[in-house]
Amino acid sequence: MKPMPEDWERAIAVVAHPDDLEYGVASAVARWTRQGKTVTYLLATKGEAGIAGLSPDQTGPLRMEEELRSAELVGVSGVEFLDYPDGLVEYGVPLRRDLAAVFRRHKPEVVITMSFDLTWGEEGPVNHADHRAVGLAVLDACRDAANGWVFPEAGPPSNSIKDAYVAAVGEPNYFVDVTDSIDAGIASLREHRAYLDGLGGEFDPDEFLRNMAGFIGLGAGCEYAVAFRRYPMG
Ligand SMILES: [Zn+2]
């Protein structure tokens, strides 16, 4: 793995649900915003179907609030929600259009998203359908954003995006050293209180994130790291 280049100013991180970015990526976001970079979040859903025993009407606003607090702790400048139905996000032209419209408006150089692999690791559980739909659509929308003949109704084309980086993949090729920013990442995950309580059990954000980032750090040559797979767009 190589260190991820940091010669950029603006990134947008796009995922399906409140909490997706807090399971690792937020530690890297904290590092970037401390460097003065601008990072915004875009969520396809409000995560309203994410807590068993709590109705979507109650859960949606609660999880949006949690996401806003999480984002603030790592210096994110803005959080937007596309309001697709949680659990039922479909890969397709409408999703690509909505993503391309946001990319054209924000003009990020770097786009971050999460794994769209079918499973988590070789023998791991099946990756959520929403994650698969969103991750793949994000990569396609990076190209769509630059093509003025595609989605002309979604704003003027922009070829700002140089690279997309996908987190939580089986075969990463870039890493970000988060040794100095993992504390903010842990605090960010702790903000998802209602969600974590809903899972029950004894989940410890500190232990979970340090274990994962420590394992990646072993391969990266630093104490804690977050790994990505790079997809060049230029
Ligand atoms: Zn998710």
PDB file of C-alpha atoms and ligand atoms in Angstrom:
ATOM      1  CA  MET A   1       0.000   0.000   0.000  1.00  0.00           C
ATOM      2  CA  LYS A   2       1.104   3.531  -0.788  1.00  0.00           C
ATOM      3  CA  PRO A   3       0.259   6.663   1.203  1.00  0.00           C
ATOM      4  CA  MET A   4      -2.741   8.424  -0.297  1.00  0.00           C
ATOM      5  CA  PRO A   5      -1.691  11.704  -1.971  1.00  0.00           C
ATOM      6  CA  GLU A   6      -2.884  14.787  -0.106  1.00  0.00           C
ATOM      7  CA  ASP A   7      -2.344  17.398  -2.824  1.00  0.00           C
ATOM      8  CA  TRP A   8      -6.023  18.248  -3.069  1.00  0.00           C
ATOM      9  CA  GLU A   9      -8.380  20.730  -1.438  1.00  0.00           C
ATOM     10  CA  ARG A  10     -11.937  19.412  -1.734  1.00  0.00           C
ATOM     11  CA  ALA A  11     -13.456  15.997  -1.150  1.00  0.00           C
ATOM     12  CA  ILE A  12     -16.940  14.589  -0.811  1.00  0.00           C
ATOM     13  CA  ALA A  13     -17.655  11.325   0.980  1.00  0.00           C
ATOM     14  CA  VAL A  14     -20.750   9.490  -0.249  1.00  0.00           C
ATOM     15  CA  VAL A  15     -22.352   6.522   1.519  1.00  0.00           C
ATOM     16  CA  ALA A  16     -25.738   4.906   2.011  1.00  0.00           C
ATOM     17  CA  HIS A  17     -26.399   5.376   5.738  1.00  0.00           C
ATOM     18  CA  PRO A  18     -25.688   7.528   8.776  1.00  0.00           C
ATOM     19  CA  ASP A  19     -22.845   5.661  10.585  1.00  0.00           C
ATOM     20  CA  ASP A  20     -21.214   4.140   7.443  1.00  0.00           C
ATOM     21  CA  LEU A  21     -18.419   6.726   7.415  1.00  0.00           C
ATOM     22  CA  GLU A  22     -17.915   6.495  11.159  1.00  0.00           C
ATOM     23  CA  TYR A  23     -16.767   2.865  10.973  1.00  0.00           C
ATOM     24  CA  GLY A  24     -13.264   3.930   9.991  1.00  0.00           C
ATOM     25  CA  VAL A  25     -13.248   6.623   7.314  1.00  0.00           C
ATOM     26  CA  ALA A  26     -14.031   9.462   9.758  1.00  0.00           C
ATOM     27  CA  SER A  27     -10.540   9.167  11.281  1.00  0.00           C
ATOM     28  CA  ALA A  28      -9.065   9.997   7.864  1.00  0.00           C
ATOM     29  CA  VAL A  29     -11.582  12.826   7.420  1.00  0.00           C
ATOM     30  CA  ALA A  30     -10.420  14.324  10.728  1.00  0.00           C
ATOM     31  CA  ARG A  31      -6.828  14.285   9.474  1.00  0.00           C
ATOM     32  CA  TRP A  32      -7.771  15.989   6.214  1.00  0.00           C
ATOM     33  CA  THR A  33      -9.892  18.735   7.754  1.00  0.00           C
ATOM     34  CA  ARG A  34      -7.073  19.503  10.237  1.00  0.00           C
ATOM     35  CA  GLN A  35      -4.881  20.087   7.178  1.00  0.00           C
ATOM     36  CA  GLY A  36      -7.387  22.710   6.045  1.00  0.00           C
ATOM     37  CA  LYS A  37      -9.076  20.599   3.398  1.00  0.00           C
ATOM     38  CA  THR A  38     -12.818  20.878   2.801  1.00  0.00           C
ATOM     39  CA  VAL A  39     -14.759  17.633   3.219  1.00  0.00           C
ATOM     40  CA  THR A  40     -18.511  17.286   2.823  1.00  0.00           C
ATOM     41  CA  TYR A  41     -20.749  14.273   3.397  1.00  0.00           C
ATOM     42  CA  LEU A  42     -23.551  13.023   1.163  1.00  0.00           C
ATOM     43  CA  LEU A  43     -25.848  10.273   2.420  1.00  0.00           C
ATOM     44  CA  ALA A  44     -28.232   8.446   0.125  1.00  0.00           C
ATOM     45  CA  THR A  45     -30.656   7.652   2.979  1.00  0.00           C
ATOM     46  CA  LYS A  46     -31.528   8.852   6.457  1.00  0.00           C
ATOM     47  CA  GLY A  47     -31.058   5.357   7.858  1.00  0.00           C
ATOM     48  CA  GLU A  48     -34.686   5.225   8.981  1.00  0.00           C
ATOM     49  CA  ALA A  49     -34.923   1.419   8.732  1.00  0.00           C
ATOM     50  CA  GLY A  50     -31.823   0.835  10.842  1.00  0.00           C
ATOM     51  CA  ILE A  51     -33.114   0.336  14.384  1.00  0.00           C
ATOM     52  CA  ALA A  52     -35.233  -2.708  15.238  1.00  0.00           C
ATOM     53  CA  GLY A  53     -38.144  -1.767  17.486  1.00  0.00           C
ATOM     54  CA  LEU A  54     -38.082   1.936  16.618  1.00  0.00           C
ATOM     55  CA  SER A  55     -40.322   3.156  13.808  1.00  0.00           C
ATOM     56  CA  PRO A  56     -38.810   4.769  10.710  1.00  0.00           C
ATOM     57  CA  ASP A  57     -40.673   8.021  11.565  1.00  0.00           C
ATOM     58  CA  GLN A  58     -38.754   8.273  14.820  1.00  0.00           C
ATOM     59  CA  THR A  59     -35.504   6.761  13.611  1.00  0.00           C
ATOM     60  CA  GLY A  60     -34.913   8.937  10.529  1.00  0.00           C
ATOM     61  CA  PRO A  61     -34.674  12.310  12.334  1.00  0.00           C
ATOM     62  CA  LEU A  62     -32.718  10.744  15.192  1.00  0.00           C
ATOM     63  CA  ARG A  63     -30.087   9.278  12.904  1.00  0.00           C
ATOM     64  CA  MET A  64     -29.810  12.479  10.867  1.00  0.00           C
ATOM     65  CA  GLU A  65     -29.052  14.318  14.106  1.00  0.00           C
ATOM     66  CA  GLU A  66     -26.459  11.728  15.061  1.00  0.00           C
ATOM     67  CA  GLU A  67     -24.802  12.036  11.672  1.00  0.00           C
ATOM     68  CA  LEU A  68     -24.647  15.843  11.896  1.00  0.00           C
ATOM     69  CA  ARG A  69     -22.961  15.627  15.301  1.00  0.00           C
ATOM     70  CA  SER A  70     -20.546  12.936  14.063  1.00  0.00           C
ATOM     71  CA  ALA A  71     -19.608  15.026  11.054  1.00  0.00           C
ATOM     72  CA  GLU A  72     -19.058  18.141  13.145  1.00  0.00           C
ATOM     73  CA  LEU A  73     -16.575  16.312  15.387  1.00  0.00           C
ATOM     74  CA  VAL A  74     -14.277  15.576  12.432  1.00  0.00           C
ATOM     75  CA  GLY A  75     -14.532  19.041  10.881  1.00  0.00           C
ATOM     76  CA  VAL A  76     -16.918  18.276   8.020  1.00  0.00           C
ATOM     77  CA  SER A  77     -18.309  21.422   6.408  1.00  0.00           C
ATOM     78  CA  GLY A  78     -21.702  20.162   5.350  1.00  0.00           C
ATOM     79  CA  VAL A  79     -23.941  17.082   5.340  1.00  0.00           C
ATOM     80  CA  GLU A  80     -26.585  16.436   2.696  1.00  0.00           C
ATOM     81  CA  PHE A  81     -29.188  13.667   2.460  1.00  0.00           C
ATOM     82  CA  LEU A  82     -30.704  12.426  -0.793  1.00  0.00           C
ATOM     83  CA  ASP A  83     -33.654  10.752   0.993  1.00  0.00           C
ATOM     84  CA  TYR A  84     -33.664   7.435  -0.850  1.00  0.00           C
ATOM     85  CA  PRO A  85     -35.601   4.749   1.083  1.00  0.00           C
ATOM     86  CA  ASP A  86     -33.332   3.011   3.577  1.00  0.00           C
ATOM     87  CA  GLY A  87     -32.916  -0.652   2.683  1.00  0.00           C
ATOM     88  CA  LEU A  88     -34.387  -0.193  -0.797  1.00  0.00           C
ATOM     89  CA  VAL A  89     -31.782   1.881  -2.624  1.00  0.00           C
ATOM     90  CA  GLU A  90     -31.469   0.747  -6.225  1.00  0.00           C
ATOM     91  CA  TYR A  91     -28.509   1.115  -8.502  1.00  0.00           C
ATOM     92  CA  GLY A  92     -29.765   2.956 -11.558  1.00  0.00           C
ATOM     93  CA  VAL A  93     -30.047   6.106 -13.609  1.00  0.00           C
ATOM     94  CA  PRO A  94     -31.996   8.173 -11.010  1.00  0.00           C
ATOM     95  CA  LEU A  95     -29.323   7.560  -8.366  1.00  0.00           C
ATOM     96  CA  ARG A  96     -26.511   8.303 -10.824  1.00  0.00           C
ATOM     97  CA  ARG A  97     -28.268  11.534 -11.831  1.00  0.00           C
ATOM     98  CA  ASP A  98     -28.710  12.695  -8.234  1.00  0.00           C
ATOM     99  CA  LEU A  99     -25.069  11.951  -7.419  1.00  0.00           C
ATOM    100  CA  ALA A 100     -23.784  13.608 -10.587  1.00  0.00           C
ATOM    101  CA  ALA A 101     -25.823  16.736  -9.767  1.00  0.00           C
ATOM    102  CA  VAL A 102     -24.149  17.006  -6.360  1.00  0.00           C
ATOM    103  CA  PHE A 103     -20.694  16.394  -7.835  1.00  0.00           C
ATOM    104  CA  ARG A 104     -21.272  19.119 -10.438  1.00  0.00           C
ATOM    105  CA  ARG A 105     -22.349  21.549  -7.712  1.00  0.00           C
ATOM    106  CA  HIS A 106     -19.543  20.785  -5.217  1.00  0.00           C
ATOM    107  CA  LYS A 107     -16.738  20.179  -7.743  1.00  0.00           C
ATOM    108  CA  PRO A 108     -14.677  17.875  -5.506  1.00  0.00           C
ATOM    109  CA  GLU A 109     -11.244  16.680  -6.605  1.00  0.00           C
ATOM    110  CA  VAL A 110     -11.554  13.528  -4.509  1.00  0.00           C
ATOM    111  CA  VAL A 111     -14.609  11.330  -3.996  1.00  0.00           C
ATOM    112  CA  ILE A 112     -14.713   8.832  -1.145  1.00  0.00           C
ATOM    113  CA  THR A 113     -17.164   5.965  -0.950  1.00  0.00           C
ATOM    114  CA  MET A 114     -17.462   2.480   0.522  1.00  0.00           C
ATOM    115  CA  SER A 115     -17.148  -1.066  -0.710  1.00  0.00           C
ATOM    116  CA  PHE A 116     -19.682  -2.320  -3.237  1.00  0.00           C
ATOM    117  CA  ASP A 117     -18.284  -5.859  -3.084  1.00  0.00           C
ATOM    118  CA  LEU A 118     -20.859  -8.622  -2.650  1.00  0.00           C
ATOM    119  CA  THR A 119     -19.319  -9.762   0.641  1.00  0.00           C
ATOM    120  CA  TRP A 120     -17.158  -8.319   3.437  1.00  0.00           C
ATOM    121  CA  GLY A 121     -13.957 -10.220   2.805  1.00  0.00           C
ATOM    122  CA  GLU A 122     -13.808 -13.605   1.185  1.00  0.00           C
ATOM    123  CA  GLU A 123     -15.961 -15.493   3.635  1.00  0.00           C
ATOM    124  CA  GLY A 124     -17.646 -12.591   5.361  1.00  0.00           C
ATOM    125  CA  PRO A 125     -21.340 -11.723   5.407  1.00  0.00           C
ATOM    126  CA  VAL A 126     -23.121 -10.292   2.374  1.00  0.00           C
ATOM    127  CA  ASN A 127     -22.577  -6.547   2.048  1.00  0.00           C
ATOM    128  CA  HIS A 128     -25.802  -4.532   2.424  1.00  0.00           C
ATOM    129  CA  ALA A 129     -27.727  -4.021  -0.831  1.00  0.00           C
ATOM    130  CA  ASP A 130     -27.729  -0.240  -0.259  1.00  0.00           C
ATOM    131  CA  HIS A 131     -23.924  -0.213   0.065  1.00  0.00           C
ATOM    132  CA  ARG A 132     -23.550  -2.151  -3.180  1.00  0.00           C
ATOM    133  CA  ALA A 133     -25.931   0.151  -5.050  1.00  0.00           C
ATOM    134  CA  VAL A 134     -24.447   3.387  -3.740  1.00  0.00           C
ATOM    135  CA  GLY A 135     -20.755   2.457  -4.078  1.00  0.00           C
ATOM    136  CA  LEU A 136     -21.101   1.424  -7.701  1.00  0.00           C
ATOM    137  CA  ALA A 137     -23.323   4.380  -8.606  1.00  0.00           C
ATOM    138  CA  VAL A 138     -20.779   6.772  -7.048  1.00  0.00           C
ATOM    139  CA  LEU A 139     -18.015   5.540  -9.352  1.00  0.00           C
ATOM    140  CA  ASP A 140     -20.257   5.832 -12.392  1.00  0.00           C
ATOM    141  CA  ALA A 141     -21.533   9.269 -11.378  1.00  0.00           C
ATOM    142  CA  CYS A 142     -17.929  10.548 -11.187  1.00  0.00           C
ATOM    143  CA  ARG A 143     -17.759  10.001 -14.935  1.00  0.00           C
ATOM    144  CA  ASP A 144     -21.347  11.178 -15.540  1.00  0.00           C
ATOM    145  CA  ALA A 145     -20.575  14.498 -13.811  1.00  0.00           C
ATOM    146  CA  ALA A 146     -17.984  15.305 -16.472  1.00  0.00           C
ATOM    147  CA  ASN A 147     -20.143  14.426 -19.479  1.00  0.00           C
ATOM    148  CA  GLY A 148     -22.383  17.311 -20.526  1.00  0.00           C
ATOM    149  CA  TRP A 149     -24.449  15.065 -22.778  1.00  0.00           C
ATOM    150  CA  VAL A 150     -25.462  12.952 -19.794  1.00  0.00           C
ATOM    151  CA  PHE A 151     -27.981  14.490 -17.367  1.00  0.00           C
ATOM    152  CA  PRO A 152     -27.980  18.011 -18.903  1.00  0.00           C
ATOM    153  CA  GLU A 153     -30.738  18.869 -16.415  1.00  0.00           C
ATOM    154  CA  ALA A 154     -28.351  18.225 -13.498  1.00  0.00           C
ATOM    155  CA  GLY A 155     -26.274  21.355 -13.907  1.00  0.00           C
ATOM    156  CA  PRO A 156     -23.240  22.271 -16.008  1.00  0.00           C
ATOM    157  CA  PRO A 157     -20.712  19.436 -16.388  1.00  0.00           C
ATOM    158  CA  SER A 158     -17.613  19.430 -14.213  1.00  0.00           C
ATOM    159  CA  ASN A 159     -14.423  17.434 -14.638  1.00  0.00           C
ATOM    160  CA  SER A 160     -13.131  18.343 -11.182  1.00  0.00           C
ATOM    161  CA  ILE A 161     -12.890  14.739  -9.947  1.00  0.00           C
ATOM    162  CA  LYS A 162      -9.384  13.298 -10.227  1.00  0.00           C
ATOM    163  CA  ASP A 163      -9.722  10.173  -8.104  1.00  0.00           C
ATOM    164  CA  ALA A 164     -12.290   8.104  -6.284  1.00  0.00           C
ATOM    165  CA  TYR A 165     -11.224   6.111  -3.237  1.00  0.00           C
ATOM    166  CA  VAL A 166     -13.252   3.171  -1.973  1.00  0.00           C
ATOM    167  CA  ALA A 167     -12.975   2.214   1.700  1.00  0.00           C
ATOM    168  CA  ALA A 168     -13.419  -1.184   3.365  1.00  0.00           C
ATOM    169  CA  VAL A 169     -12.439  -3.172   0.279  1.00  0.00           C
ATOM    170  CA  GLY A 170     -10.745  -6.562   0.147  1.00  0.00           C
ATOM    171  CA  GLU A 171      -7.753  -5.341  -1.840  1.00  0.00           C
ATOM    172  CA  PRO A 172      -6.785  -1.795  -0.854  1.00  0.00           C
ATOM    173  CA  ASN A 173      -3.793  -0.115  -2.473  1.00  0.00           C
ATOM    174  CA  TYR A 174      -3.601   3.207  -0.579  1.00  0.00           C
ATOM    175  CA  PHE A 175      -3.611   4.125   3.098  1.00  0.00           C
ATOM    176  CA  VAL A 176      -4.042   7.193   5.268  1.00  0.00           C
ATOM    177  CA  ASP A 177      -2.066   7.413   8.522  1.00  0.00           C
ATOM    178  CA  VAL A 178      -4.663   8.239  11.197  1.00  0.00           C
ATOM    179  CA  THR A 179      -2.448   7.797  14.254  1.00  0.00           C
ATOM    180  CA  ASP A 180      -2.981  11.432  15.266  1.00  0.00           C
ATOM    181  CA  SER A 181      -6.666  11.641  14.355  1.00  0.00           C
ATOM    182  CA  ILE A 182      -8.167   8.307  15.428  1.00  0.00           C
ATOM    183  CA  ASP A 183      -9.429   9.859  18.675  1.00  0.00           C
ATOM    184  CA  ALA A 184     -11.711  12.145  16.674  1.00  0.00           C
ATOM    185  CA  GLY A 185     -12.836   9.166  14.598  1.00  0.00           C
ATOM    186  CA  ILE A 186     -13.775   7.243  17.747  1.00  0.00           C
ATOM    187  CA  ALA A 187     -15.670  10.232  19.160  1.00  0.00           C
ATOM    188  CA  SER A 188     -17.464  10.483  15.838  1.00  0.00           C
ATOM    189  CA  LEU A 189     -18.673   6.869  15.998  1.00  0.00           C
ATOM    190  CA  ARG A 190     -19.745   7.306  19.637  1.00  0.00           C
ATOM    191  CA  GLU A 191     -22.248   9.949  18.495  1.00  0.00           C
ATOM    192  CA  HIS A 192     -24.391   7.200  16.930  1.00  0.00           C
ATOM    193  CA  ARG A 193     -25.816   6.425  20.346  1.00  0.00           C
ATOM    194  CA  ALA A 194     -29.358   5.444  19.384  1.00  0.00           C
ATOM    195  CA  TYR A 195     -28.067   3.213  16.618  1.00  0.00           C
ATOM    196  CA  LEU A 196     -25.405   1.530  18.758  1.00  0.00           C
ATOM    197  CA  ASP A 197     -27.867   1.060  21.633  1.00  0.00           C
ATOM    198  CA  GLY A 198     -30.298  -0.475  19.148  1.00  0.00           C
ATOM    199  CA  LEU A 199     -27.702  -3.092  18.231  1.00  0.00           C
ATOM    200  CA  GLY A 200     -27.594  -4.147  21.880  1.00  0.00           C
ATOM    201  CA  GLY A 201     -24.609  -6.023  23.222  1.00  0.00           C
ATOM    202  CA  GLU A 202     -21.366  -4.515  24.344  1.00  0.00           C
ATOM    203  CA  PHE A 203     -19.984  -2.864  21.233  1.00  0.00           C
ATOM    204  CA  ASP A 204     -17.046  -0.625  22.100  1.00  0.00           C
ATOM    205  CA  PRO A 205     -16.246   1.972  19.387  1.00  0.00           C
ATOM    206  CA  ASP A 206     -12.778   2.585  20.844  1.00  0.00           C
ATOM    207  CA  GLU A 207     -11.770  -1.073  20.792  1.00  0.00           C
ATOM    208  CA  PHE A 208     -13.378  -1.734  17.417  1.00  0.00           C
ATOM    209  CA  LEU A 209     -11.773   1.169  15.573  1.00  0.00           C
ATOM    210  CA  ARG A 210      -8.332   0.745  17.169  1.00  0.00           C
ATOM    211  CA  ASN A 211      -8.313  -2.975  16.309  1.00  0.00           C
ATOM    212  CA  MET A 212      -9.253  -2.340  12.705  1.00  0.00           C
ATOM    213  CA  ALA A 213      -6.955   0.654  12.161  1.00  0.00           C
ATOM    214  CA  GLY A 214      -4.150  -1.096  14.037  1.00  0.00           C
ATOM    215  CA  PHE A 215      -4.408  -4.113  11.757  1.00  0.00           C
ATOM    216  CA  ILE A 216      -4.274  -1.925   8.647  1.00  0.00           C
ATOM    217  CA  GLY A 217      -1.417   0.023  10.240  1.00  0.00           C
ATOM    218  CA  LEU A 218       0.650  -3.166  10.396  1.00  0.00           C
ATOM    219  CA  GLY A 219       0.606  -3.335   6.613  1.00  0.00           C
ATOM    220  CA  ALA A 220       1.014   0.423   6.203  1.00  0.00           C
ATOM    221  CA  GLY A 221       3.941   0.874   8.573  1.00  0.00           C
ATOM    222  CA  CYS A 222       2.250   3.203  11.081  1.00  0.00           C
ATOM    223  CA  GLU A 223       0.285   2.721  14.278  1.00  0.00           C
ATOM    224  CA  TYR A 224      -3.201   3.334  12.898  1.00  0.00           C
ATOM    225  CA  ALA A 225      -4.323   3.578   9.275  1.00  0.00           C
ATOM    226  CA  VAL A 226      -7.410   3.571   7.052  1.00  0.00           C
ATOM    227  CA  ALA A 227      -7.164   1.781   3.700  1.00  0.00           C
ATOM    228  CA  PHE A 228      -8.697   2.585   0.329  1.00  0.00           C
ATOM    229  CA  ARG A 229      -8.706   1.333  -3.227  1.00  0.00           C
ATOM    230  CA  ARG A 230      -8.032   4.101  -5.720  1.00  0.00           C
ATOM    231  CA  TYR A 231      -9.957   4.517  -8.965  1.00  0.00           C
ATOM    232  CA  PRO A 232      -8.303   7.214 -11.121  1.00  0.00           C
ATOM    233  CA  MET A 233     -10.821   9.332 -13.030  1.00  0.00           C
ATOM    234  CA  GLY A 234      -8.505  11.617 -14.947  1.00  0.00           C
TER     235      GLY A 234
HETATM  236 ZN    ZN B   1     -24.662   1.116   6.032  1.00  0.00          ZN
END
